[in-house]
Amino acid sequence: MLNAHPLAQRVIGGDARAIARAISLIENADPSSVDLVRSIFGQTGRAYLIGVTGPPGAGKSTLVDRMVTDLRRRSVLDTPEHDRARASASGGGAPREVKNVGVLAIDPTSPFTGGAVLGDRLRMQTHIGDDRVFIRSMATRGHLGGLSRATADAALVLDAAGTEVVIIETVGVGQGEVEIVRTADVTIVVLVPGAGDEVQALKAGIMEIADIFVVNKADREGADRLAAEIESNLSLQQFGPDEWRPPILKTMATSGNGVPELVETIWKFRAHSAPTRASRQRFRAEDQLREIVSRRFMDHLERVVLAPGEIDAIAEQIAARTLDPYTAANGLLARAGLPFDHRSGHPEPGRGAKTGPYRDL
């Protein structure tokens, strides 16, 4: 392994301290974190990523806690015979066992410390003594979506460490938080009756990203009405005969009611989507590549090309309508030495591109 990061082998070996240290390096954008990801990347791609999103107060953390309990209980109690029977009942999607579970809980950023303000580990005390469960709160650090920029790389660390299932719990739900679908293999949208957020959430692009809907706190008044509202929205969409139609499940996370059914439904989706997982991973890889290039380009502009505060000054001109964003972008591209088509405002294809692998990206 060329230029291997000193933590890489310990992470791959499942060392909990090394995993925690690696995620801290990634979260803090330590320059060495890039070498770390490079070093472990070949050992990734095996973990199943479960995204859990929904409005604040929907009980996501409690639900995730119960999901972890169910996954670990199956690991301890299952025999091959029981597992084969369950796999058959669930459409063949249930794994033989889940030995290691990781949770990345994405919290709002404290304006004072820059760290995670809610601390989901405090809400998941059940698993403190279980060395097969790794729980980490991460801060959004002002990122517009519900995911921290570092989430995908943190998931890679857990993946390389041999974690079979990684659950990613995101902040809130809305126009920005739909990015969970770009990271997770399955997306669970959690809604709760009577919170005042449910109808708005259904209008915020959530119908397009949910693979499974969960009406949590189902003992509350209005749970049936909320489920009917979701069903009404689903009925407006067309699903092919072999296409997955998001089911609507009811849970009471505090008691655990409905959680085993939720986990079984996740396995059913996993089996159903298995034939297309490779293509979805390719799309995610392309999306991640674009995000990295965009971020690196902007970092280069601000660090090397522009004067301090110049981006803010340009943004003010655009906001004041004294400069349009296309002219501003063309100017930045020109200053960075990138040719662009003056008519379209896009970089010219094939111009200024270097051949060969971009080892320094």
mmCIF file of C-alpha atoms in Angstrom:
data_model
loop_
_atom_site.group_PDB
_atom_site.id
_atom_site.type_symbol
_atom_site.label_atom_id
_atom_site.label_comp_id
_atom_site.label_asym_id
_atom_site.label_seq_id
_atom_site.Cartn_x
_atom_site.Cartn_y
_atom_site.Cartn_z
ATOM 1 C CA MET A 1 0.000 0.000 0.000
ATOM 2 C CA LEU A 2 1.802 3.118 -1.244
ATOM 3 C CA ASN A 3 1.941 6.112 1.107
ATOM 4 C CA ALA A 4 -0.346 4.321 3.565
ATOM 5 C CA HIS A 5 -1.692 6.500 6.356
ATOM 6 C CA PRO A 6 -0.414 5.308 9.766
ATOM 7 C CA LEU A 7 -4.002 4.734 10.957
ATOM 8 C CA ALA A 8 -5.068 2.741 7.899
ATOM 9 C CA GLN A 9 -4.127 -0.774 9.026
ATOM 10 C CA ARG A 10 -5.558 -0.204 12.498
ATOM 11 C CA VAL A 11 -8.832 1.005 10.976
ATOM 12 C CA ILE A 12 -8.981 -2.014 8.659
ATOM 13 C CA GLY A 13 -8.306 -4.200 11.691
ATOM 14 C CA GLY A 14 -11.348 -2.744 13.459
ATOM 15 C CA ASP A 15 -9.479 -0.826 16.181
ATOM 16 C CA ALA A 16 -12.165 1.357 17.795
ATOM 17 C CA ARG A 17 -9.712 4.059 18.880
ATOM 18 C CA ALA A 18 -8.243 4.261 15.385
ATOM 19 C CA ILE A 19 -11.744 4.468 13.884
ATOM 20 C CA ALA A 20 -12.667 7.330 16.219
ATOM 21 C CA ARG A 21 -9.397 9.140 15.501
ATOM 22 C CA ALA A 22 -9.829 8.663 11.746
ATOM 23 C CA ILE A 23 -13.331 10.144 11.790
ATOM 24 C CA SER A 24 -12.067 13.099 13.846
ATOM 25 C CA LEU A 25 -9.384 13.786 11.230
ATOM 26 C CA ILE A 26 -12.029 13.678 8.497
ATOM 27 C CA GLU A 27 -14.511 15.829 10.391
ATOM 28 C CA ASN A 28 -11.866 18.459 11.131
ATOM 29 C CA ALA A 29 -10.691 18.451 7.487
ATOM 30 C CA ASP A 30 -7.180 17.509 8.561
ATOM 31 C CA PRO A 31 -4.933 17.437 5.459
ATOM 32 C CA SER A 32 -3.854 13.881 6.293
ATOM 33 C CA SER A 33 -7.457 12.652 6.077
ATOM 34 C CA VAL A 34 -7.193 12.534 2.269
ATOM 35 C CA ASP A 35 -4.270 10.099 2.500
ATOM 36 C CA LEU A 36 -6.262 8.083 5.017
ATOM 37 C CA VAL A 37 -9.233 7.701 2.665
ATOM 38 C CA ARG A 38 -6.881 6.808 -0.179
ATOM 39 C CA SER A 39 -5.257 4.135 1.984
ATOM 40 C CA ILE A 40 -8.498 2.417 3.023
ATOM 41 C CA PHE A 41 -10.608 2.921 -0.101
ATOM 42 C CA GLY A 42 -9.781 -0.466 -1.618
ATOM 43 C CA GLN A 43 -11.252 -2.152 1.471
ATOM 44 C CA THR A 44 -14.640 -0.431 1.156
ATOM 45 C CA GLY A 45 -17.848 -1.020 -0.768
ATOM 46 C CA ARG A 46 -19.276 -3.816 1.364
ATOM 47 C CA ALA A 47 -21.245 -2.000 4.074
ATOM 48 C CA TYR A 48 -24.973 -1.433 3.622
ATOM 49 C CA LEU A 49 -25.844 2.224 4.269
ATOM 50 C CA ILE A 50 -29.241 3.009 5.791
ATOM 51 C CA GLY A 51 -30.323 6.662 5.723
ATOM 52 C CA VAL A 52 -32.854 7.868 8.297
ATOM 53 C CA THR A 53 -34.296 11.356 7.897
ATOM 54 C CA GLY A 54 -37.345 13.292 9.056
ATOM 55 C CA PRO A 55 -38.361 16.499 10.835
ATOM 56 C CA PRO A 56 -37.033 17.379 14.292
ATOM 57 C CA GLY A 57 -38.994 15.664 17.041
ATOM 58 C CA ALA A 58 -39.970 12.673 14.909
ATOM 59 C CA GLY A 59 -38.120 10.314 17.239
ATOM 60 C CA LYS A 60 -35.396 9.385 14.764
ATOM 61 C CA SER A 61 -32.691 8.799 17.374
ATOM 62 C CA THR A 62 -34.912 6.541 19.473
ATOM 63 C CA LEU A 63 -35.950 4.660 16.350
ATOM 64 C CA VAL A 64 -32.313 4.207 15.294
ATOM 65 C CA ASP A 65 -31.477 3.005 18.807
ATOM 66 C CA ARG A 66 -34.216 0.369 18.540
ATOM 67 C CA MET A 67 -33.081 -0.629 15.054
ATOM 68 C CA VAL A 68 -29.562 -1.231 16.358
ATOM 69 C CA THR A 69 -30.989 -3.315 19.215
ATOM 70 C CA ASP A 70 -32.972 -5.424 16.749
ATOM 71 C CA LEU A 71 -29.977 -5.907 14.457
ATOM 72 C CA ARG A 72 -27.720 -6.944 17.332
ATOM 73 C CA ARG A 73 -30.362 -9.255 18.839
ATOM 74 C CA ARG A 74 -30.618 -11.068 15.516
ATOM 75 C CA SER A 75 -26.854 -11.453 15.460
ATOM 76 C CA VAL A 76 -26.823 -13.019 18.934
ATOM 77 C CA LEU A 77 -29.918 -15.217 18.667
ATOM 78 C CA ASP A 78 -30.036 -16.323 15.040
ATOM 79 C CA THR A 79 -29.123 -19.820 13.958
ATOM 80 C CA PRO A 80 -28.577 -20.668 10.281
ATOM 81 C CA GLU A 81 -31.946 -22.477 10.259
ATOM 82 C CA HIS A 82 -33.813 -19.523 11.743
ATOM 83 C CA ASP A 83 -32.026 -17.182 9.380
ATOM 84 C CA ARG A 84 -32.935 -19.194 6.287
ATOM 85 C CA ALA A 85 -36.580 -19.172 7.348
ATOM 86 C CA ARG A 86 -36.487 -15.416 7.937
ATOM 87 C CA ALA A 87 -34.688 -14.784 4.643
ATOM 88 C CA SER A 88 -37.395 -16.726 2.826
ATOM 89 C CA ALA A 89 -40.153 -14.792 4.589
ATOM 90 C CA SER A 90 -38.504 -11.457 3.837
ATOM 91 C CA GLY A 91 -37.901 -12.109 0.170
ATOM 92 C CA GLY A 92 -34.328 -13.342 0.552
ATOM 93 C CA GLY A 93 -32.851 -10.037 1.680
ATOM 94 C CA ALA A 94 -31.885 -10.810 5.268
ATOM 95 C CA PRO A 95 -28.162 -11.296 5.854
ATOM 96 C CA ARG A 96 -26.957 -14.320 7.813
ATOM 97 C CA GLU A 97 -26.082 -12.056 10.709
ATOM 98 C CA VAL A 98 -25.072 -8.476 11.461
ATOM 99 C CA LYS A 99 -22.033 -8.561 13.713
ATOM 100 C CA ASN A 100 -21.054 -4.891 13.533
ATOM 101 C CA VAL A 101 -23.326 -1.857 13.338
ATOM 102 C CA GLY A 102 -22.220 1.754 12.929
ATOM 103 C CA VAL A 103 -24.287 4.885 13.528
ATOM 104 C CA LEU A 104 -23.389 8.328 12.208
ATOM 105 C CA ALA A 105 -25.754 10.837 13.794
ATOM 106 C CA ILE A 106 -25.552 14.175 12.007
ATOM 107 C CA ASP A 107 -26.301 16.955 14.478
ATOM 108 C CA PRO A 108 -26.699 20.728 14.069
ATOM 109 C CA THR A 109 -23.509 22.675 14.641
ATOM 110 C CA SER A 110 -23.016 24.636 17.827
ATOM 111 C CA PRO A 111 -22.341 28.294 16.938
ATOM 112 C CA PHE A 112 -19.882 28.444 19.829
ATOM 113 C CA THR A 113 -17.832 25.251 19.482
ATOM 114 C CA GLY A 114 -18.433 24.215 15.874
ATOM 115 C CA GLY A 115 -19.198 20.722 17.179
ATOM 116 C CA ALA A 116 -22.327 18.594 17.281
ATOM 117 C CA VAL A 117 -24.816 20.244 19.623
ATOM 118 C CA LEU A 118 -27.327 17.461 20.347
ATOM 119 C CA GLY A 119 -24.972 14.549 20.894
ATOM 120 C CA ASP A 120 -26.938 11.479 19.776
ATOM 121 C CA ARG A 121 -24.573 9.231 21.709
ATOM 122 C CA LEU A 122 -26.279 10.594 24.831
ATOM 123 C CA ARG A 123 -29.601 9.387 23.431
ATOM 124 C CA MET A 124 -28.283 5.894 22.602
ATOM 125 C CA GLN A 125 -26.972 4.773 25.977
ATOM 126 C CA THR A 126 -28.326 1.254 25.431
ATOM 127 C CA HIS A 127 -25.295 0.213 23.429
ATOM 128 C CA ILE A 128 -22.487 1.651 25.545
ATOM 129 C CA GLY A 129 -21.222 -1.783 26.580
ATOM 130 C CA ASP A 130 -21.493 -3.333 23.119
ATOM 131 C CA ASP A 131 -18.126 -3.240 21.363
ATOM 132 C CA ARG A 132 -19.851 -4.304 18.140
ATOM 133 C CA VAL A 133 -21.702 -0.982 17.932
ATOM 134 C CA PHE A 134 -19.920 2.258 17.003
ATOM 135 C CA ILE A 135 -21.901 5.487 17.459
ATOM 136 C CA ARG A 136 -20.594 8.891 16.447
ATOM 137 C CA SER A 137 -22.233 12.326 16.409
ATOM 138 C CA MET A 138 -21.013 14.607 13.640
ATOM 139 C CA ALA A 139 -21.694 18.300 13.105
ATOM 140 C CA THR A 140 -23.171 19.759 9.923
ATOM 141 C CA ARG A 141 -20.706 22.680 10.295
ATOM 142 C CA GLY A 142 -22.988 24.985 8.360
ATOM 143 C CA HIS A 143 -23.426 22.620 5.415
ATOM 144 C CA LEU A 144 -26.749 23.483 3.775
ATOM 145 C CA GLY A 145 -27.997 19.914 3.543
ATOM 146 C CA GLY A 146 -28.763 17.544 6.373
ATOM 147 C CA LEU A 147 -25.473 15.730 5.958
ATOM 148 C CA SER A 148 -22.055 16.791 7.104
ATOM 149 C CA ARG A 149 -19.592 17.093 4.221
ATOM 150 C CA ALA A 150 -17.494 14.496 5.978
ATOM 151 C CA THR A 151 -20.285 11.922 6.320
ATOM 152 C CA ALA A 152 -19.475 9.921 3.195
ATOM 153 C CA ASP A 153 -15.811 9.615 4.183
ATOM 154 C CA ALA A 154 -16.735 8.687 7.769
ATOM 155 C CA ALA A 155 -18.957 5.939 6.364
ATOM 156 C CA LEU A 156 -15.961 4.722 4.339
ATOM 157 C CA VAL A 157 -13.956 4.410 7.559
ATOM 158 C CA LEU A 158 -16.648 2.247 9.159
ATOM 159 C CA ASP A 159 -16.961 0.257 5.936
ATOM 160 C CA ALA A 160 -13.214 -0.425 5.806
ATOM 161 C CA ALA A 161 -13.323 -1.499 9.458
ATOM 162 C CA GLY A 162 -15.723 -4.319 8.571
ATOM 163 C CA THR A 163 -18.977 -2.706 9.674
ATOM 164 C CA GLU A 164 -21.773 -4.530 7.855
ATOM 165 C CA VAL A 165 -24.523 -1.960 8.422
ATOM 166 C CA VAL A 166 -24.039 1.802 8.790
ATOM 167 C CA ILE A 167 -27.059 3.875 9.812
ATOM 168 C CA ILE A 168 -26.874 7.572 8.954
ATOM 169 C CA GLU A 169 -29.330 9.786 10.836
ATOM 170 C CA THR A 170 -29.694 13.266 9.348
ATOM 171 C CA VAL A 171 -30.743 16.657 10.642
ATOM 172 C CA GLY A 172 -34.352 17.605 9.963
ATOM 173 C CA VAL A 173 -35.946 17.312 6.582
ATOM 174 C CA GLY A 174 -36.569 19.846 3.843
ATOM 175 C CA GLN A 175 -35.273 21.096 0.534
ATOM 176 C CA GLY A 176 -31.619 20.661 1.498
ATOM 177 C CA GLU A 177 -31.813 17.380 3.402
ATOM 178 C CA VAL A 178 -32.863 15.250 0.429
ATOM 179 C CA GLU A 179 -29.156 14.682 -0.258
ATOM 180 C CA ILE A 180 -29.309 11.577 1.963
ATOM 181 C CA VAL A 181 -30.410 9.634 -1.119
ATOM 182 C CA ARG A 182 -27.015 10.402 -2.685
ATOM 183 C CA THR A 183 -25.227 8.590 0.140
ATOM 184 C CA ALA A 184 -27.464 5.782 1.435
ATOM 185 C CA ASP A 185 -28.458 2.458 -0.127
ATOM 186 C CA VAL A 186 -31.944 2.795 1.374
ATOM 187 C CA THR A 187 -33.662 5.944 2.623
ATOM 188 C CA ILE A 188 -36.186 5.866 5.463
ATOM 189 C CA VAL A 189 -38.359 8.943 6.000
ATOM 190 C CA VAL A 190 -39.711 9.230 9.545
ATOM 191 C CA LEU A 191 -42.784 11.381 10.164
ATOM 192 C CA VAL A 192 -44.850 11.885 13.291
ATOM 193 C CA PRO A 193 -48.515 12.903 13.647
ATOM 194 C CA GLY A 194 -49.459 16.193 15.192
ATOM 195 C CA ALA A 195 -46.079 17.888 14.836
ATOM 196 C CA GLY A 196 -47.214 20.336 12.171
ATOM 197 C CA ASP A 197 -44.279 19.372 9.929
ATOM 198 C CA GLU A 198 -45.727 16.351 8.189
ATOM 199 C CA VAL A 199 -47.655 18.029 5.361
ATOM 200 C CA GLN A 200 -44.792 20.444 4.673
ATOM 201 C CA ALA A 201 -42.367 17.517 4.642
ATOM 202 C CA LEU A 202 -44.498 15.705 2.085
ATOM 203 C CA LYS A 203 -44.236 18.757 -0.158
ATOM 204 C CA ALA A 204 -40.479 19.160 0.241
ATOM 205 C CA GLY A 205 -39.300 16.539 -2.226
ATOM 206 C CA ILE A 206 -39.531 13.749 0.316
ATOM 207 C CA MET A 207 -41.952 11.694 -1.758
ATOM 208 C CA GLU A 208 -39.221 11.289 -4.357
ATOM 209 C CA ILE A 209 -36.479 10.084 -2.009
ATOM 210 C CA ALA A 210 -38.250 7.756 0.423
ATOM 211 C CA ASP A 211 -37.813 4.021 -0.041
ATOM 212 C CA ILE A 212 -39.702 3.369 3.194
ATOM 213 C CA PHE A 213 -42.064 5.663 5.097
ATOM 214 C CA VAL A 214 -42.341 5.351 8.875
ATOM 215 C CA VAL A 215 -45.143 6.927 10.891
ATOM 216 C CA ASN A 216 -43.520 6.980 14.321
ATOM 217 C CA LYS A 217 -45.349 7.585 17.618
ATOM 218 C CA ALA A 218 -48.214 5.697 15.999
ATOM 219 C CA ASP A 219 -50.204 5.689 19.240
ATOM 220 C CA ARG A 220 -50.789 9.415 18.818
ATOM 221 C CA GLU A 221 -54.012 10.815 17.464
ATOM 222 C CA GLY A 222 -53.684 11.509 13.757
ATOM 223 C CA ALA A 223 -51.370 8.593 12.926
ATOM 224 C CA ASP A 224 -53.924 6.954 10.638
ATOM 225 C CA ARG A 225 -54.650 10.285 8.993
ATOM 226 C CA LEU A 226 -50.950 10.879 8.345
ATOM 227 C CA ALA A 227 -50.548 7.401 6.853
ATOM 228 C CA ALA A 228 -53.548 8.083 4.606
ATOM 229 C CA GLU A 229 -52.005 11.388 3.516
ATOM 230 C CA ILE A 230 -48.786 9.623 2.544
ATOM 231 C CA GLU A 231 -50.766 6.969 0.683
ATOM 232 C CA SER A 232 -52.711 9.675 -1.135
ATOM 233 C CA ASN A 233 -49.463 11.265 -2.291
ATOM 234 C CA LEU A 234 -48.072 7.897 -3.382
ATOM 235 C CA SER A 235 -51.213 7.184 -5.392
ATOM 236 C CA LEU A 236 -50.401 10.173 -7.606
ATOM 237 C CA GLN A 237 -47.203 8.451 -8.745
ATOM 238 C CA GLN A 238 -46.976 5.658 -11.269
ATOM 239 C CA PHE A 239 -45.058 2.509 -10.351
ATOM 240 C CA GLY A 240 -44.131 -0.200 -12.831
ATOM 241 C CA PRO A 241 -45.011 -3.847 -12.146
ATOM 242 C CA ASP A 242 -41.469 -4.603 -10.941
ATOM 243 C CA GLU A 243 -40.812 -1.211 -9.355
ATOM 244 C CA TRP A 244 -40.510 -0.809 -5.596
ATOM 245 C CA ARG A 245 -43.479 1.031 -4.080
ATOM 246 C CA PRO A 246 -42.501 2.629 -0.760
ATOM 247 C CA PRO A 247 -44.419 0.921 2.055
ATOM 248 C CA ILE A 248 -45.866 2.870 4.978
ATOM 249 C CA LEU A 249 -45.025 1.373 8.367
ATOM 250 C CA LYS A 250 -46.171 2.394 11.834
ATOM 251 C CA THR A 251 -43.816 2.262 14.789
ATOM 252 C CA MET A 252 -43.622 3.244 18.432
ATOM 253 C CA ALA A 253 -39.906 3.612 18.912
ATOM 254 C CA THR A 254 -40.127 4.074 22.677
ATOM 255 C CA SER A 255 -41.596 0.576 23.079
ATOM 256 C CA GLY A 256 -40.011 -0.988 20.004
ATOM 257 C CA ASN A 257 -43.356 -1.819 18.412
ATOM 258 C CA GLY A 258 -43.046 -2.119 14.643
ATOM 259 C CA VAL A 259 -39.238 -1.992 14.610
ATOM 260 C CA PRO A 260 -38.697 -5.677 13.690
ATOM 261 C CA GLU A 261 -41.098 -5.186 10.770
ATOM 262 C CA LEU A 262 -39.119 -2.116 9.715
ATOM 263 C CA VAL A 263 -35.838 -4.051 9.717
ATOM 264 C CA GLU A 264 -37.443 -6.879 7.716
ATOM 265 C CA THR A 265 -38.693 -4.321 5.184
ATOM 266 C CA ILE A 266 -35.169 -2.930 4.847
ATOM 267 C CA TRP A 267 -33.941 -6.439 3.957
ATOM 268 C CA LYS A 268 -36.764 -6.811 1.446
ATOM 269 C CA PHE A 269 -35.718 -3.565 -0.211
ATOM 270 C CA ARG A 270 -32.101 -4.700 -0.167
ATOM 271 C CA ALA A 271 -33.028 -7.891 -2.015
ATOM 272 C CA HIS A 272 -35.286 -6.037 -4.455
ATOM 273 C CA SER A 273 -32.657 -3.416 -5.296
ATOM 274 C CA ALA A 274 -29.664 -5.784 -5.414
ATOM 275 C CA PRO A 275 -29.642 -6.045 -9.245
ATOM 276 C CA THR A 276 -29.305 -2.255 -9.569
ATOM 277 C CA ARG A 277 -26.940 -1.600 -6.660
ATOM 278 C CA ALA A 278 -23.838 -1.494 -8.861
ATOM 279 C CA SER A 279 -25.331 1.167 -11.132
ATOM 280 C CA ARG A 280 -26.503 3.201 -8.133
ATOM 281 C CA GLN A 281 -23.030 3.003 -6.633
ATOM 282 C CA ARG A 282 -21.608 4.298 -9.911
ATOM 283 C CA PHE A 283 -24.006 7.257 -9.861
ATOM 284 C CA ARG A 284 -23.023 7.963 -6.255
ATOM 285 C CA ALA A 285 -19.345 7.756 -7.188
ATOM 286 C CA GLU A 286 -19.876 10.263 -9.999
ATOM 287 C CA ASP A 287 -21.790 12.570 -7.666
ATOM 288 C CA GLN A 288 -19.041 12.355 -5.048
ATOM 289 C CA LEU A 289 -16.372 13.014 -7.676
ATOM 290 C CA ARG A 290 -18.195 16.127 -8.869
ATOM 291 C CA GLU A 291 -18.593 17.353 -5.296
ATOM 292 C CA ILE A 292 -14.895 16.832 -4.521
ATOM 293 C CA VAL A 293 -13.755 18.577 -7.709
ATOM 294 C CA SER A 294 -16.133 21.481 -7.060
ATOM 295 C CA ARG A 295 -14.976 21.824 -3.464
ATOM 296 C CA ARG A 296 -11.289 21.563 -4.397
ATOM 297 C CA PHE A 297 -11.727 24.129 -7.158
ATOM 298 C CA MET A 298 -13.416 26.614 -4.823
ATOM 299 C CA ASP A 299 -10.784 25.995 -2.145
ATOM 300 C CA HIS A 300 -8.063 26.670 -4.741
ATOM 301 C CA LEU A 301 -9.793 29.860 -5.865
ATOM 302 C CA GLU A 302 -10.122 31.234 -2.357
ATOM 303 C CA ARG A 303 -6.656 30.154 -1.258
ATOM 304 C CA VAL A 304 -4.557 30.954 -4.332
ATOM 305 C CA VAL A 305 -6.426 33.123 -6.832
ATOM 306 C CA LEU A 306 -8.681 35.478 -4.894
ATOM 307 C CA ALA A 307 -7.949 38.028 -2.232
ATOM 308 C CA PRO A 308 -9.429 37.442 1.235
ATOM 309 C CA GLY A 309 -13.124 38.338 1.257
ATOM 310 C CA GLU A 310 -13.335 38.638 -2.522
ATOM 311 C CA ILE A 311 -15.957 35.893 -2.876
ATOM 312 C CA ASP A 312 -18.172 37.771 -0.413
ATOM 313 C CA ALA A 313 -17.703 40.993 -2.376
ATOM 314 C CA ILE A 314 -18.661 39.262 -5.642
ATOM 315 C CA ALA A 315 -21.714 37.722 -3.961
ATOM 316 C CA GLU A 316 -22.783 41.176 -2.777
ATOM 317 C CA GLN A 317 -22.561 42.509 -6.343
ATOM 318 C CA ILE A 318 -24.703 39.629 -7.594
ATOM 319 C CA ALA A 319 -27.246 40.207 -4.821
ATOM 320 C CA ALA A 320 -27.342 43.915 -5.702
ATOM 321 C CA ARG A 321 -27.892 43.004 -9.383
ATOM 322 C CA THR A 322 -24.817 44.959 -10.474
ATOM 323 C CA LEU A 323 -23.219 41.726 -11.678
ATOM 324 C CA ASP A 324 -24.835 38.585 -13.051
ATOM 325 C CA PRO A 325 -23.662 35.176 -11.785
ATOM 326 C CA TYR A 326 -22.624 33.886 -15.231
ATOM 327 C CA THR A 327 -20.291 36.816 -15.875
ATOM 328 C CA ALA A 328 -18.910 36.436 -12.367
ATOM 329 C CA ALA A 329 -18.319 32.708 -12.887
ATOM 330 C CA ASN A 330 -16.646 33.292 -16.251
ATOM 331 C CA GLY A 331 -14.346 35.828 -14.639
ATOM 332 C CA LEU A 332 -13.362 33.370 -11.911
ATOM 333 C CA LEU A 333 -12.730 30.612 -14.454
ATOM 334 C CA ALA A 334 -10.557 32.953 -16.523
ATOM 335 C CA ARG A 335 -8.532 33.987 -13.486
ATOM 336 C CA ALA A 336 -8.039 30.316 -12.627
ATOM 337 C CA GLY A 337 -6.685 29.732 -16.133
ATOM 338 C CA LEU A 338 -9.605 27.651 -17.391
ATOM 339 C CA PRO A 339 -10.863 28.344 -20.942
ATOM 340 C CA PHE A 340 -14.612 28.773 -21.347
ATOM 341 C CA ASP A 341 -17.158 29.284 -24.102
ATOM 342 C CA HIS A 342 -18.251 32.925 -23.970
ATOM 343 C CA ARG A 343 -21.577 32.089 -25.618
ATOM 344 C CA SER A 344 -22.668 29.345 -23.233
ATOM 345 C CA GLY A 345 -20.616 30.286 -20.199
ATOM 346 C CA HIS A 346 -19.415 26.672 -19.973
ATOM 347 C CA PRO A 347 -15.807 25.480 -20.011
ATOM 348 C CA GLU A 348 -14.704 24.528 -23.519
ATOM 349 C CA PRO A 349 -14.636 20.738 -23.981
ATOM 350 C CA GLY A 350 -11.210 19.207 -24.414
ATOM 351 C CA ARG A 351 -9.352 22.458 -23.780
ATOM 352 C CA GLY A 352 -6.750 22.683 -21.079
ATOM 353 C CA ALA A 353 -7.354 19.137 -19.850
ATOM 354 C CA LYS A 354 -4.424 17.040 -18.717
ATOM 355 C CA THR A 355 -4.332 13.393 -19.647
ATOM 356 C CA GLY A 356 -3.693 10.596 -17.221
ATOM 357 C CA PRO A 357 -4.892 10.034 -13.655
ATOM 358 C CA TYR A 358 -5.461 13.029 -11.406
ATOM 359 C CA ARG A 359 -3.391 11.794 -8.503
ATOM 360 C CA ASP A 360 -3.487 15.091 -6.659
ATOM 361 C CA LEU A 361 -7.271 15.549 -6.564
#
